[in-house]
Coordinates of C-alpha atoms in Angstrom, one line a residue:
M185 CA 0.0 0.0 0.0
K186 CA 1.2 3.3 -1.0
R187 CA 1.8 6.1 1.7
G188 CA -1.2 8.3 2.0
D189 CA -3.6 5.8 0.4
T190 CA -6.6 5.1 2.8
T191 CA -8.5 2.8 0.5
P192 CA -9.4 -0.4 2.5
R193 CA -7.9 -3.6 0.9
P194 CA -9.6 -6.9 1.2
R195 CA -7.6 -9.2 3.6
R196 CA -6.8 -12.8 2.9
G197 CA -8.8 -15.1 5.2
P198 CA -7.1 -17.6 7.4
G199 CA -8.0 -20.5 5.1
R200 CA -7.5 -18.8 1.8
P201 CA -4.4 -20.1 -0.1
R202 CA -2.0 -17.7 -1.8
K203 CA -2.4 -17.2 -5.5
P204 CA 0.2 -19.4 -7.3
H205 CA 2.8 -17.7 -9.2
T206 CA 2.5 -18.3 -12.9
E207 CA 5.5 -18.1 -15.2
S208 CA 4.9 -16.8 -18.6
V209 CA 5.4 -19.5 -21.2
E210 CA 6.4 -18.4 -24.6
A211 CA 4.3 -19.9 -27.5
E212 CA 5.9 -22.4 -29.6
P213 CA 6.3 -21.6 -33.2
V214 CA 3.7 -23.1 -35.5
E215 CA 5.2 -25.5 -38.0
Y216 CA 3.4 -25.3 -41.3
E217 CA 3.3 -28.4 -43.4
E218 CA 4.6 -28.4 -46.9
D219 CA 2.1 -28.5 -49.6
Y220 CA 1.1 -32.2 -50.2
V221 CA 2.1 -33.6 -53.5
R222 CA -0.3 -36.2 -54.7
D223 CA 1.5 -39.4 -55.7
P224 CA 0.0 -40.7 -59.1
T225 CA -0.2 -44.3 -57.5
E226 CA -2.4 -43.0 -54.7
V227 CA -5.7 -43.6 -56.6
E228 CA -8.9 -44.2 -54.7
I229 CA -9.9 -47.8 -54.5
D230 CA -13.3 -48.7 -56.3
S231 CA -16.0 -48.4 -53.6
R232 CA -18.5 -50.6 -55.5
A233 CA -17.6 -53.5 -53.0
Q234 CA -20.7 -54.4 -51.2
T235 CA -19.9 -57.5 -49.2
P236 CA -18.2 -57.2 -45.8
Q237 CA -15.3 -59.4 -47.3
D238 CA -14.7 -57.0 -50.1
R239 CA -14.7 -54.0 -47.8
A240 CA -12.3 -55.6 -45.6
R241 CA -10.0 -56.1 -48.5
I242 CA -10.0 -52.5 -49.5
P243 CA -7.3 -51.2 -47.0
L244 CA -4.9 -53.9 -48.0
L245 CA -5.4 -53.2 -51.7
A246 CA -4.8 -49.5 -51.0
R247 CA -1.5 -50.3 -49.5
S248 CA -0.5 -52.7 -52.2
V249 CA -1.2 -50.6 -55.2
K250 CA 2.4 -49.6 -55.6
D251 CA 3.5 -53.2 -55.2
R252 CA 1.2 -54.3 -58.0
F253 CA 2.8 -52.0 -60.4
T254 CA 6.2 -52.9 -62.0
L255 CA 8.6 -50.5 -63.8
F256 CA 9.2 -50.9 -67.6
Y257 CA 12.7 -50.1 -68.9
G258 CA 12.0 -50.7 -72.5
V259 CA 13.5 -54.2 -72.7
P260 CA 13.5 -55.2 -76.5
D261 CA 11.4 -58.3 -75.9
P262 CA 7.6 -58.2 -76.8
S263 CA 6.8 -60.8 -74.4
V264 CA 8.1 -58.6 -71.5
A265 CA 6.3 -55.6 -72.8
R266 CA 3.1 -57.6 -73.2
S267 CA 3.5 -59.0 -69.5
W268 CA 3.9 -55.5 -68.1
L269 CA 0.9 -54.1 -70.1
G270 CA -1.3 -56.9 -68.9
N271 CA -0.1 -56.3 -65.3
V272 CA -1.2 -52.7 -65.5
E273 CA -4.6 -53.6 -66.9
D274 CA -5.2 -56.2 -64.1
T275 CA -4.5 -53.5 -61.6
F276 CA -7.0 -51.1 -63.2
E277 CA -9.7 -53.5 -62.1
Y278 CA -9.2 -52.7 -58.4
L279 CA -9.0 -49.0 -58.9
S280 CA -11.6 -46.2 -59.5
C281 CA -10.0 -43.7 -61.8
T282 CA -10.6 -42.0 -65.1
E283 CA -9.1 -43.0 -68.5
E284 CA -6.8 -40.1 -68.3
E285 CA -5.6 -41.0 -64.8
K286 CA -5.0 -44.6 -66.2
A287 CA -2.7 -43.1 -68.8
E288 CA -0.8 -41.0 -66.3
L289 CA -0.4 -43.9 -63.9
A290 CA 1.1 -46.0 -66.5
A291 CA 3.3 -43.4 -67.7
Y292 CA 4.6 -42.8 -64.2
H293 CA 6.1 -46.3 -64.2
L294 CA 8.2 -45.9 -67.4
R295 CA 11.9 -45.6 -67.1
D296 CA 15.1 -44.9 -69.1
Q297 CA 14.6 -44.5 -72.8
V298 CA 11.0 -45.3 -72.5
V299 CA 10.5 -41.9 -71.0
T300 CA 12.0 -40.2 -73.9
W301 CA 9.7 -42.1 -76.2
W302 CA 6.7 -41.1 -74.2
K303 CA 7.6 -37.4 -74.3
M304 CA 7.8 -37.6 -78.1
Q305 CA 4.4 -39.2 -78.2
K306 CA 2.9 -36.5 -76.0
S307 CA 4.2 -33.9 -78.3
L308 CA 2.6 -35.7 -81.3
F309 CA -0.8 -35.8 -79.5
G310 CA -0.5 -32.1 -78.9
N311 CA -3.5 -30.5 -76.8
Q312 CA -5.5 -33.8 -77.3
S313 CA -6.6 -35.5 -74.1
I314 CA -4.5 -38.7 -73.6
T315 CA -6.6 -41.6 -72.6
W316 CA -5.7 -45.1 -71.8
A317 CA -6.7 -46.3 -75.2
L318 CA -4.3 -43.9 -76.9
F319 CA -1.4 -44.9 -74.5
R320 CA -2.2 -48.5 -75.3
D321 CA -2.2 -48.1 -79.0
A322 CA 1.0 -46.1 -79.0
F323 CA 2.7 -48.6 -76.7
E324 CA 1.8 -51.5 -78.8
R325 CA 2.9 -49.9 -82.1
Q326 CA 6.3 -49.3 -80.4
Y327 CA 7.0 -52.5 -78.6
F328 CA 4.9 -54.9 -80.6
P329 CA 6.5 -54.8 -84.0
A330 CA 4.3 -55.7 -87.0
P331 CA 6.3 -58.9 -87.9
Y332 CA 6.1 -60.1 -84.3
R333 CA 2.3 -59.5 -84.4
I334 CA 1.9 -61.3 -87.8
A335 CA 4.0 -64.4 -86.5
R336 CA 1.9 -64.7 -83.4
R337 CA -1.3 -64.5 -85.4
Q338 CA -0.1 -67.3 -87.8
E339 CA 0.9 -69.3 -84.9
F340 CA -2.5 -68.9 -83.3
L341 CA -4.4 -69.8 -86.5
S342 CA -2.2 -73.0 -87.0
L343 CA -2.4 -74.0 -83.2
K344 CA -3.1 -77.8 -82.6
Q345 CA -3.4 -79.7 -79.5
G346 CA -0.9 -82.4 -80.6
D347 CA 0.6 -84.1 -77.5
R348 CA -0.7 -81.5 -75.1
S349 CA -3.5 -82.1 -72.7
V350 CA -6.7 -80.1 -73.0
M351 CA -5.7 -77.7 -70.2
E352 CA -2.3 -77.2 -71.8
Y353 CA -3.9 -76.6 -75.1
E354 CA -6.3 -74.0 -73.7
A355 CA -3.5 -72.1 -71.9
E356 CA -1.5 -71.8 -75.1
F357 CA -4.6 -70.9 -77.0
N358 CA -5.4 -68.0 -74.5
R359 CA -1.9 -66.8 -74.6
L360 CA -1.8 -66.4 -78.4
A361 CA -5.3 -65.0 -78.6
E362 CA -4.2 -61.9 -76.7
Y363 CA -2.1 -60.9 -79.8
C364 CA -5.0 -61.0 -82.2
P365 CA -8.2 -60.4 -80.1
Q366 CA -10.1 -59.2 -83.2
L367 CA -10.2 -62.8 -84.5
I368 CA -12.1 -64.1 -81.5
A369 CA -14.2 -61.0 -80.7
Q370 CA -17.3 -63.1 -80.6
D371 CA -17.8 -66.2 -78.6
N372 CA -18.7 -68.3 -81.7
D373 CA -15.5 -67.3 -83.4
R374 CA -13.6 -68.4 -80.2
L375 CA -15.6 -71.7 -80.1
D376 CA -14.8 -72.5 -83.8
Q377 CA -11.2 -71.8 -83.5
F378 CA -10.6 -73.8 -80.3
T379 CA -12.6 -76.8 -81.7
Q380 CA -10.6 -77.0 -84.8
G381 CA -7.4 -77.4 -82.9
L382 CA -8.4 -80.3 -80.6
A383 CA -7.2 -83.8 -81.0
A384 CA -8.8 -86.1 -83.6
Y385 CA -10.4 -88.4 -81.1
I386 CA -12.0 -85.6 -79.2
R387 CA -13.4 -84.0 -82.4
I388 CA -14.8 -87.4 -83.4
Q389 CA -16.6 -87.9 -80.1
M390 CA -17.8 -84.4 -80.1
S391 CA -19.4 -84.8 -83.6
G392 CA -22.8 -85.7 -82.2
F393 CA -22.5 -82.9 -79.6
T394 CA -23.1 -79.2 -80.6
P395 CA -21.8 -76.9 -78.0
N396 CA -23.5 -73.4 -77.8
T397 CA -20.7 -71.6 -76.0
Y398 CA -16.9 -71.9 -75.7
R399 CA -17.1 -73.0 -72.1
E400 CA -19.4 -76.0 -73.1
A401 CA -16.9 -77.1 -75.6
L402 CA -14.1 -77.0 -73.2
D403 CA -16.0 -78.8 -70.6
R404 CA -16.9 -81.5 -73.1
A405 CA -13.3 -81.9 -74.3
L406 CA -12.2 -82.4 -70.7
M407 CA -14.7 -85.0 -70.0
I408 CA -13.9 -86.9 -73.2
E409 CA -10.1 -86.8 -72.3
M410 CA -10.7 -88.1 -68.8
T411 CA -12.8 -90.9 -70.0
Q412 CA -10.1 -91.8 -72.5
Q413 CA -7.5 -91.8 -69.9
Q414 CA -9.5 -94.2 -67.8
V415 CA -10.1 -96.5 -70.6
S416 CA -6.3 -96.6 -71.3
Q417 CA -5.4 -97.3 -67.8
E418 CA -7.9 -100.2 -67.6
R419 CA -6.4 -101.6 -70.8
G420 CA -3.0 -101.3 -69.4
K421 CA -4.0 -103.2 -66.3
D422 CA -5.6 -105.9 -68.4
K423 CA -2.4 -106.1 -70.6
Q424 CA -0.2 -106.5 -67.4
K425 CA -2.4 -109.3 -66.1
A426 CA -2.3 -111.1 -69.3
Q427 CA 1.5 -110.8 -69.5
G428 CA 1.8 -112.0 -65.8
T429 CA -0.3 -115.2 -66.3
A430 CA 1.2 -116.2 -69.6
P431 CA 4.7 -117.1 -68.2
N432 CA 3.1 -119.2 -65.4
Q433 CA 1.0 -121.2 -67.8
K434 CA 4.1 -121.9 -70.0
Q435 CA 6.3 -122.9 -67.1
Q436 CA 3.4 -125.2 -65.9
Y437 CA 3.4 -126.9 -69.3
K438 CA 7.1 -127.2 -69.3
D439 CA 7.1 -128.8 -65.8
K440 CA 4.2 -131.2 -66.9
K441 CA 6.2 -132.3 -70.0
K442 CA 9.3 -132.9 -67.8
R443 CA 7.3 -135.1 -65.4
K444 CA 5.9 -137.2 -68.2
K445 CA 9.4 -137.7 -69.6
W446 CA 10.8 -138.7 -66.3
Q447 CA 8.0 -141.1 -65.7
G448 CA 8.6 -142.7 -69.1
S449 CA 12.2 -143.2 -68.4
Q450 CA 11.4 -144.7 -65.0
N451 CA 9.0 -147.1 -66.6
A452 CA 11.6 -148.2 -69.2
S453 CA 14.4 -148.7 -66.6
G454 CA 12.0 -150.8 -64.5
E455 CA 11.2 -153.1 -67.3
S456 CA 14.8 -153.7 -68.2
Y457 CA 15.7 -154.6 -64.7
R458 CA 12.9 -157.1 -64.3
S459 CA 13.9 -158.8 -67.6
A460 CA 17.4 -159.0 -66.5
K461 CA 16.3 -160.6 -63.2
T462 CA 14.2 -163.3 -64.7
G463 CA 16.7 -164.1 -67.5
R464 CA 14.2 -163.7 -70.3
S465 CA 14.7 -161.5 -73.4
S466 CA 12.2 -159.1 -74.5
T467 CA 10.7 -161.8 -76.8
G468 CA 10.0 -164.1 -73.9
S469 CA 12.6 -166.8 -74.5
S470 CA 15.1 -167.9 -71.9
K471 CA 18.8 -166.9 -72.2
S472 CA 21.3 -169.6 -72.6
S473 CA 23.3 -170.7 -69.6

């Protein structure tokens, strides 16, 4: 209280605590996050999954999107380029993105000289919006040369089952069909081409059966092949049984023949012994003393 100030001051009661002393705390500087740069691989997962199992898989797919993509370095091997392109298309089935985003996502995974090639292609497109169809056509023209496509097409048209099983023949059929999808655009075309390459015994047994779809022809061919394998196995078992019994019968015949020969020799020796004992010849006359 200042000297000369007569204003009454409220006194602290006996049980009233003193006001704690508070130290001034300097405010920490606020750190501002840098502007977020969107990764082209961070695309929203398709939300059309309705079942609980599909909804449970969505977080896992979101984390594995980057792992599903592989980089393409422009290896001069059409089969490698085809495999990379198929892997990209398979990944698009799990993503919800536009056609332009698909092209950007694929171009993001190009490396080395392929990047230079894609920059030239973009300059040729100009201001045109680049969709996945345009990217795919340009990519196939560059990394699937015309002679290679023609060779695969001829191989597909002349494909036969041969010594393959039906499943092996179907796998090769589908692999080559990817190089000429226009030839089997309709299911009837696919059915006819597949049936022509089947083995002769399958086509003969399918002559009385007219499949309506490609899947029916495949199932019928598998059933015929399975039946033929069972018949061959049964014939093999019967042949083994026949080969196993023949040596036994032959051995029994030899043993029987030996026994007859031995019995004949024993009878001949017995008669000669009795003749010598009685002193008579084989004609019945007595020997001279």
